[in-house]
PDB file of C-alpha atoms in Angstrom:
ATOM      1  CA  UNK A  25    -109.600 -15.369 -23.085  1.00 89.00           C
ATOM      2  CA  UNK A  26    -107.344 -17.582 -20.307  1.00 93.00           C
ATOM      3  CA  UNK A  27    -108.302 -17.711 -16.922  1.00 92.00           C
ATOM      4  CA  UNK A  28    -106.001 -17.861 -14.343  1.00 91.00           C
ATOM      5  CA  UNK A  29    -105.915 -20.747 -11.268  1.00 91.00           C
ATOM      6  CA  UNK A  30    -106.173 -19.807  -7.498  1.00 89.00           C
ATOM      7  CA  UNK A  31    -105.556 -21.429  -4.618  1.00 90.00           C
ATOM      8  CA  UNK A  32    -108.912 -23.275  -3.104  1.00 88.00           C
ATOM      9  CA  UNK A  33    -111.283 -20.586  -1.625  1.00 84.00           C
ATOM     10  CA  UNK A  34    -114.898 -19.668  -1.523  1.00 82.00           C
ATOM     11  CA  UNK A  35    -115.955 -18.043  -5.233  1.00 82.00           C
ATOM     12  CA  UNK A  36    -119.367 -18.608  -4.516  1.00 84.00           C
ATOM     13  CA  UNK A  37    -120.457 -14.340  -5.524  1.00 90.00           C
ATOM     14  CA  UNK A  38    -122.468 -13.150  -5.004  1.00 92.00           C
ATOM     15  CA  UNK A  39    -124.268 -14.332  -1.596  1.00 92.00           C
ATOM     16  CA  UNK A  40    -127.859 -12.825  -0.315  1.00 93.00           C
ATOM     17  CA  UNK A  41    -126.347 -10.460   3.048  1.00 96.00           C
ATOM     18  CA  UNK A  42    -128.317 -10.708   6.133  1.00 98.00           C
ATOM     19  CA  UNK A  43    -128.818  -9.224   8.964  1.00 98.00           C
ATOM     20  CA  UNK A  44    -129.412 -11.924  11.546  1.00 98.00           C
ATOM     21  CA  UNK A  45    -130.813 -10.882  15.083  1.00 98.00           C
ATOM     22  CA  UNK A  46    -130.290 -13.238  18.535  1.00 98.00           C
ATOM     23  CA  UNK A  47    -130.369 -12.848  21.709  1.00 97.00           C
ATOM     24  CA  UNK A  48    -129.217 -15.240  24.806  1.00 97.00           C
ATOM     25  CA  UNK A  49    -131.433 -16.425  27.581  1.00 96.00           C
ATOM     26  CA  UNK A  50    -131.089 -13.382  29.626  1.00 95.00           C
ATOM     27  CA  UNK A  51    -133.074 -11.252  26.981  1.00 92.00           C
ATOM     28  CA  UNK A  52    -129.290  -9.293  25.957  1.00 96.00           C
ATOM     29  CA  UNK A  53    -130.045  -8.874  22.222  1.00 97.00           C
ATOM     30  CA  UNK A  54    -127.585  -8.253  19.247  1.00 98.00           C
ATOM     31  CA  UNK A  55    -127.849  -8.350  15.094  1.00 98.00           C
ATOM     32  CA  UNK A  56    -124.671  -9.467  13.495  1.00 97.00           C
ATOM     33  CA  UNK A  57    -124.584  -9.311   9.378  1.00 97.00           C
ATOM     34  CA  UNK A  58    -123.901 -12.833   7.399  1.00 97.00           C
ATOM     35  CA  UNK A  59    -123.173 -13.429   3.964  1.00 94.00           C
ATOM     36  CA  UNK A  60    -122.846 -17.472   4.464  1.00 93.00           C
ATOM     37  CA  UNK A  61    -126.574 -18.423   4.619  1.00 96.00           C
ATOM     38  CA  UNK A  62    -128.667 -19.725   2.387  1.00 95.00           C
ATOM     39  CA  UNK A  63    -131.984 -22.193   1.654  1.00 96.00           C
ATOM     40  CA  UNK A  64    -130.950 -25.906   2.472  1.00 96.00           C
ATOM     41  CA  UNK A  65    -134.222 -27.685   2.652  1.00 96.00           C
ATOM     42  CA  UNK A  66    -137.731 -26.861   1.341  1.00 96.00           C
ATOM     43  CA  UNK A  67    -139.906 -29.297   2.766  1.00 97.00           C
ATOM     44  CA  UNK A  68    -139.418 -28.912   5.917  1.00 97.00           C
ATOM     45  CA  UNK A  69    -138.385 -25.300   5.111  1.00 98.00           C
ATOM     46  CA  UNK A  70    -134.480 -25.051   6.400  1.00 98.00           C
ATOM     47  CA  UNK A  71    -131.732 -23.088   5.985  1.00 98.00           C
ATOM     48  CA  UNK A  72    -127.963 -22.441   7.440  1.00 98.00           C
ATOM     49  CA  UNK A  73    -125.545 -19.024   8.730  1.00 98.00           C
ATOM     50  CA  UNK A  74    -122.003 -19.896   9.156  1.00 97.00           C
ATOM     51  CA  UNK A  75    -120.663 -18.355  12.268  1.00 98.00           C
ATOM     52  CA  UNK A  76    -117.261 -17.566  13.298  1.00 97.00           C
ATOM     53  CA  UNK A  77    -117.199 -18.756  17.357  1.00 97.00           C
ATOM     54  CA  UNK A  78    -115.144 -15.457  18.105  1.00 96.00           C
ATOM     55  CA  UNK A  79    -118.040 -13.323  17.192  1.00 96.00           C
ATOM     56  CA  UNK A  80    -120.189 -11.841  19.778  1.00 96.00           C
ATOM     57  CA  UNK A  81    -123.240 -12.857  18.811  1.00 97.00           C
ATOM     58  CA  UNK A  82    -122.463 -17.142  18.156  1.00 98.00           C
ATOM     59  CA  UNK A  83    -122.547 -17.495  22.053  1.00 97.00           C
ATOM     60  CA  UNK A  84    -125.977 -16.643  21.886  1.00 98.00           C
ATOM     61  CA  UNK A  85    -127.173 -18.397  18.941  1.00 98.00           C
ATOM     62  CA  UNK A  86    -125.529 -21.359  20.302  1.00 97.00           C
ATOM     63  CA  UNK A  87    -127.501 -20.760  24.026  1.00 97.00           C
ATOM     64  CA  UNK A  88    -130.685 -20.123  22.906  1.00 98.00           C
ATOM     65  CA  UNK A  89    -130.959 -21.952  19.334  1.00 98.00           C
ATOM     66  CA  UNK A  90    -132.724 -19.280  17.873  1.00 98.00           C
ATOM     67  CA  UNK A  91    -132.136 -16.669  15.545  1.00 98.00           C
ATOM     68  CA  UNK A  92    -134.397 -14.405  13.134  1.00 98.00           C
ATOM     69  CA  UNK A  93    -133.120 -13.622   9.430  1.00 98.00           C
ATOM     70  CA  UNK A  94    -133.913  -9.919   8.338  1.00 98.00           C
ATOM     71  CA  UNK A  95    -133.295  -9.458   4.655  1.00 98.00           C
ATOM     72  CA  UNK A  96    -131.722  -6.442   3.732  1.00 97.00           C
ATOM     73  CA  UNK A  97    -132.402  -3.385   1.361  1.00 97.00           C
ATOM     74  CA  UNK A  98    -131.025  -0.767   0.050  1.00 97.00           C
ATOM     75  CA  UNK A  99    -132.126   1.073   2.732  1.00 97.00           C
ATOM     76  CA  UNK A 100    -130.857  -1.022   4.987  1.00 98.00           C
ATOM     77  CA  UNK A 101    -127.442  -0.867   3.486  1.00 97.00           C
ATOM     78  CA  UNK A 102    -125.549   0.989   6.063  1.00 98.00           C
ATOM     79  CA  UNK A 103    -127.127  -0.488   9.064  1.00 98.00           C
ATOM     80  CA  UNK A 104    -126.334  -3.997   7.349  1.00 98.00           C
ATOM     81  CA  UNK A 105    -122.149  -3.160   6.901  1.00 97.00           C
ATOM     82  CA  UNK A 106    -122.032  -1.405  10.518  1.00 97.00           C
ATOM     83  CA  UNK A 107    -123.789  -4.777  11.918  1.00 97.00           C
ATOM     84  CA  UNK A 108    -121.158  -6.638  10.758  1.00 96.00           C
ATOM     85  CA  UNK A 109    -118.024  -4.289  11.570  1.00 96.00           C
ATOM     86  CA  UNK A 110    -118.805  -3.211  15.070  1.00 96.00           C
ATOM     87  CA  UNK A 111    -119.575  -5.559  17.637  1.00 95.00           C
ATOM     88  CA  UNK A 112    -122.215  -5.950  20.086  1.00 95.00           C
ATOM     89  CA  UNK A 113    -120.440  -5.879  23.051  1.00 94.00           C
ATOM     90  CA  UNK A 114    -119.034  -2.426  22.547  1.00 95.00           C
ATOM     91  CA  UNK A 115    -122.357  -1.158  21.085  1.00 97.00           C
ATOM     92  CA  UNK A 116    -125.935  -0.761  20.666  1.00 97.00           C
ATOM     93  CA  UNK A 117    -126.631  -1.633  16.854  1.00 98.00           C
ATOM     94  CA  UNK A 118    -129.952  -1.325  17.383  1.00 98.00           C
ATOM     95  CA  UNK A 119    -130.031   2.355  19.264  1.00 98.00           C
ATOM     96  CA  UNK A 120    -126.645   3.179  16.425  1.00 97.00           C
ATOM     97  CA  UNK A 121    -128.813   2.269  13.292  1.00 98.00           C
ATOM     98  CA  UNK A 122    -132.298   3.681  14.443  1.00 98.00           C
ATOM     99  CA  UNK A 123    -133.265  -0.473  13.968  1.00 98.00           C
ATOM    100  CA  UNK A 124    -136.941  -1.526  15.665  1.00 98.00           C
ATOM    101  CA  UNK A 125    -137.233  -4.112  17.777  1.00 98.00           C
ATOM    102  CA  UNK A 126    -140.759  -6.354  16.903  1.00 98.00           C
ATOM    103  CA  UNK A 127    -141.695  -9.018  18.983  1.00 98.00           C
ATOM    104  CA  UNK A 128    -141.293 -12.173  16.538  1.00 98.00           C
ATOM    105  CA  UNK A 129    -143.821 -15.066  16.775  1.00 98.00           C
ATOM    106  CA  UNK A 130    -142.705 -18.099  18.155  1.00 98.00           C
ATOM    107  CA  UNK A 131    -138.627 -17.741  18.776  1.00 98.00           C
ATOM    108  CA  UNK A 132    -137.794 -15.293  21.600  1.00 97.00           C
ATOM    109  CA  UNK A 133    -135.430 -13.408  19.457  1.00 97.00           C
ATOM    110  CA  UNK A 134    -136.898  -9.827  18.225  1.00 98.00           C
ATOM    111  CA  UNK A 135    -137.199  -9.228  13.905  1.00 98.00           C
ATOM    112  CA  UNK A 136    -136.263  -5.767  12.820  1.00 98.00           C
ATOM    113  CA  UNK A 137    -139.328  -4.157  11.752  1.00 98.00           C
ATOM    114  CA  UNK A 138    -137.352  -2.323   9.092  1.00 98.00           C
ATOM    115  CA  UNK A 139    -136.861  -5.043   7.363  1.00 98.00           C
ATOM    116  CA  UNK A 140    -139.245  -6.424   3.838  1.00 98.00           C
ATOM    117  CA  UNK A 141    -138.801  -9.964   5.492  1.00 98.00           C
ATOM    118  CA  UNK A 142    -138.369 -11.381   8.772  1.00 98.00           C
ATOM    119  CA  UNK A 143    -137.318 -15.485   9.013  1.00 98.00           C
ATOM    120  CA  UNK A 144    -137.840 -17.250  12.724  1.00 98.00           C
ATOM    121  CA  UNK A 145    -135.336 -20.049  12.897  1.00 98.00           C
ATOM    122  CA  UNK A 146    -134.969 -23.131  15.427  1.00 98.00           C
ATOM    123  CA  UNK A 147    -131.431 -24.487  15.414  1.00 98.00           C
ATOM    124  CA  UNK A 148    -131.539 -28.291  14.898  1.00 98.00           C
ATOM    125  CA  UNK A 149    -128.279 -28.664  14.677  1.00 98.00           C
ATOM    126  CA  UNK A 150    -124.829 -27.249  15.074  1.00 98.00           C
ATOM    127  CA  UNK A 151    -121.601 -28.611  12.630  1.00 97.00           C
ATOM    128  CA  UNK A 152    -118.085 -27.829  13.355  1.00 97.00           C
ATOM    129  CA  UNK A 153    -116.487 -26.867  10.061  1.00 96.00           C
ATOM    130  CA  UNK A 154    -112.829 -25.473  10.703  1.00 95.00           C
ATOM    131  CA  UNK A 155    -113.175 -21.516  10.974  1.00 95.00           C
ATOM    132  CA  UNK A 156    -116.930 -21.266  11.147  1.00 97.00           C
ATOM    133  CA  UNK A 157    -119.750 -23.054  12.609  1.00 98.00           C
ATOM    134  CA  UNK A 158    -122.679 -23.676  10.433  1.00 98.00           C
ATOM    135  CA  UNK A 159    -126.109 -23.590  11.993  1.00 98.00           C
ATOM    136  CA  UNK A 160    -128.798 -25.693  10.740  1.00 98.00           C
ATOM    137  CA  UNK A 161    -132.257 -24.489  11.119  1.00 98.00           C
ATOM    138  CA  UNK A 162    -135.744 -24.689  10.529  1.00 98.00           C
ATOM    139  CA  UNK A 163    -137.916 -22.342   9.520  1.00 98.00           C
ATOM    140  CA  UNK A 164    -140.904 -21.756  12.185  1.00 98.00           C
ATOM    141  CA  UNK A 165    -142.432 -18.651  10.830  1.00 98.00           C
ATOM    142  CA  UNK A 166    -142.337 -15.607   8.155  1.00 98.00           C
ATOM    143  CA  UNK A 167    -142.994 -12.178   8.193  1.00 98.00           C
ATOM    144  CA  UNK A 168    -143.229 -10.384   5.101  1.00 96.00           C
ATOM    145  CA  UNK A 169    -144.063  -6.656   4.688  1.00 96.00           C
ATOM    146  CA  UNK A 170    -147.370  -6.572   3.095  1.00 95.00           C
ATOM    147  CA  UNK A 171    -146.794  -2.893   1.407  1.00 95.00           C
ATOM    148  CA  UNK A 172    -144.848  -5.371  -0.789  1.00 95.00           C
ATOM    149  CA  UNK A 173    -148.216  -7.949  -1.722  1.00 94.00           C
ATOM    150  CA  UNK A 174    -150.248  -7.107  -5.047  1.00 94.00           C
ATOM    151  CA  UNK A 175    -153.762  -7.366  -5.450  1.00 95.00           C
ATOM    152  CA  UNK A 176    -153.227 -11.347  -5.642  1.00 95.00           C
ATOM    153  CA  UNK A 177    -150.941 -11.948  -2.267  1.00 92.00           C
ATOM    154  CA  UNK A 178    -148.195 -12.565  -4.700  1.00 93.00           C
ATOM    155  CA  UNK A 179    -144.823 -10.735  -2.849  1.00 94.00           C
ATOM    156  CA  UNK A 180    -142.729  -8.437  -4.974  1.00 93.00           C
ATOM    157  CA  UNK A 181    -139.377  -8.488  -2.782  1.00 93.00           C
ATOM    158  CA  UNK A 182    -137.641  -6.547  -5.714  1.00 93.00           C
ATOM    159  CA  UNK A 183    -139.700  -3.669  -4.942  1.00 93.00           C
ATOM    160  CA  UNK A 184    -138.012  -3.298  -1.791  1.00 95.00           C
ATOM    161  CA  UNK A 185    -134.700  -3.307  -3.246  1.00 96.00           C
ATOM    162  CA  UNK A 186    -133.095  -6.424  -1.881  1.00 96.00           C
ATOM    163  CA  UNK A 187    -129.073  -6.619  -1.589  1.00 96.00           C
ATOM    164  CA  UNK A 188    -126.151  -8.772  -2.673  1.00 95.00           C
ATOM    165  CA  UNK A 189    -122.768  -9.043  -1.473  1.00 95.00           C
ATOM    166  CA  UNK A 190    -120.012  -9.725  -3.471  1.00 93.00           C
ATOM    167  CA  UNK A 191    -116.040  -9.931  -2.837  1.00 90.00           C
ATOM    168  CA  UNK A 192    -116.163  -7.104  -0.098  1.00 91.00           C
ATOM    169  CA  UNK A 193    -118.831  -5.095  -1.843  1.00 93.00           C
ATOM    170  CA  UNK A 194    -122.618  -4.548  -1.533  1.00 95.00           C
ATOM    171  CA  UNK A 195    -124.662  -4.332  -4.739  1.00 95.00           C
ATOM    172  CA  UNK A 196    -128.048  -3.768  -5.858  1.00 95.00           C
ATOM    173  CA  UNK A 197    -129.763  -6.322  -7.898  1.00 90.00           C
ATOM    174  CA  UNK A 198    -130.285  -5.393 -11.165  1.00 83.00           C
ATOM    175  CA  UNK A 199    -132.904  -5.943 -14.034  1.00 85.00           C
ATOM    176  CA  UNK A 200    -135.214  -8.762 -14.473  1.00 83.00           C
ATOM    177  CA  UNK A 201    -133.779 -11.092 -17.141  1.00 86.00           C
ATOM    178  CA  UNK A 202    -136.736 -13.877 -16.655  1.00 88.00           C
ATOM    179  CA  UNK A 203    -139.029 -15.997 -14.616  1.00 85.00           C
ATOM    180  CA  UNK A 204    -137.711 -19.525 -13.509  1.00 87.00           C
ATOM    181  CA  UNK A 205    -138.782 -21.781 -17.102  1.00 90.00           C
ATOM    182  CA  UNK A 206    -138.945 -19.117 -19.435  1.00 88.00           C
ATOM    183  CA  UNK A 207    -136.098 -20.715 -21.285  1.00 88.00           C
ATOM    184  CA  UNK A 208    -138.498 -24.081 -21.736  1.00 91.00           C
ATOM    185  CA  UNK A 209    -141.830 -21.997 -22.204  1.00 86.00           C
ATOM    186  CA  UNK A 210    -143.758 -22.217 -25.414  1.00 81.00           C
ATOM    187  CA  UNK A 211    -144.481 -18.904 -27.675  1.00 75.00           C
ATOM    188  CA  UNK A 212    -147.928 -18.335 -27.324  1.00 69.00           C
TER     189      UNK A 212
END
């Protein structure tokens, strides 16, 4: 089998999609999808979205440094690819994609109720990086959807159906394979 060299470019497949909601300091709200975000930090709990400045929505991300991550579903599938084709100032995504509005906890930026998992996020700081902007942030609070808790407060997110995007194309995640050190565990 041969592979085959490319020019330089982002491989990195597939990414967790999100559906990221802001709003600027005069309350006007929007929820633009990103497939560049991801965990940076765990103590204190941070992560990143890359932004192109032309979108709609950076202006108010950059205003207000705020910004709530809603993972997406299955469910949420649609709602998640017309978020990130149509922009906000031509349309209501929220009104479009029958998407609720929940007051969030501490930013001033509303979480989608329909979503398993709701991330607050304070901007601490903001890195020029040629076509996109990448947002630092810290996490400041979590909402998770407690139809998805067992008996022992342990989350099951794959009950909800989470999504991955890939290359252009949304996916479903598929079958567990393991749990993180089965491959070190003993045979009882």
């Amino acid at each position: 089998m041969a592979k085959v060299t490319w020019k330089p470019g982002n491989m990195l497949y597939p990414l967790p999609v999100v559906l990221v909601s802001c709003a600027d300091k005069s309350g006007r709200d929007n929820i633009l999808t990103v497939a560049w975000a991801g965990t940076t930090c765990s103590d204190p709990p941070m992560l990143s979205i890359s932004v192109r400045p032309e979108r709609y929505s950076y202006h108010m991300i950059e205003e207000t440094g705020q910004f709530v991550i809603n993972l997406t579903t299955e469910k949420l599938a649609y709602a998640t690819d017309y978020c990130g084709v149509r922009s906000g100032k031509d349309v209501d995504k929220w009104r479009e994609m029958h998407l609720t509005r929940e007051n969030a906890d501490v930013v001033e930026v509303p979480l989608i109720r329909e979503s398993p998992v709701n991330i607050e996020c304070r901007v601490v700081e903001k890195r020029e990086l040629g076509s996109h902007v990448m947002f630092q942030a810290e996490v400041v609070a979590v909402h998770a959807e407690d139809a998805y808790l067992d008996k022992n407060n342990r989350f099951h997110l794959e009950e909800a159906k989470p999504i991955v995007y890939s290359h252009g194309i949304y996916y479903s995640l598929g079958e567990k394979l393991g749990t993180f050190g089965y491959s070190v565990k003993k045979d009882k």
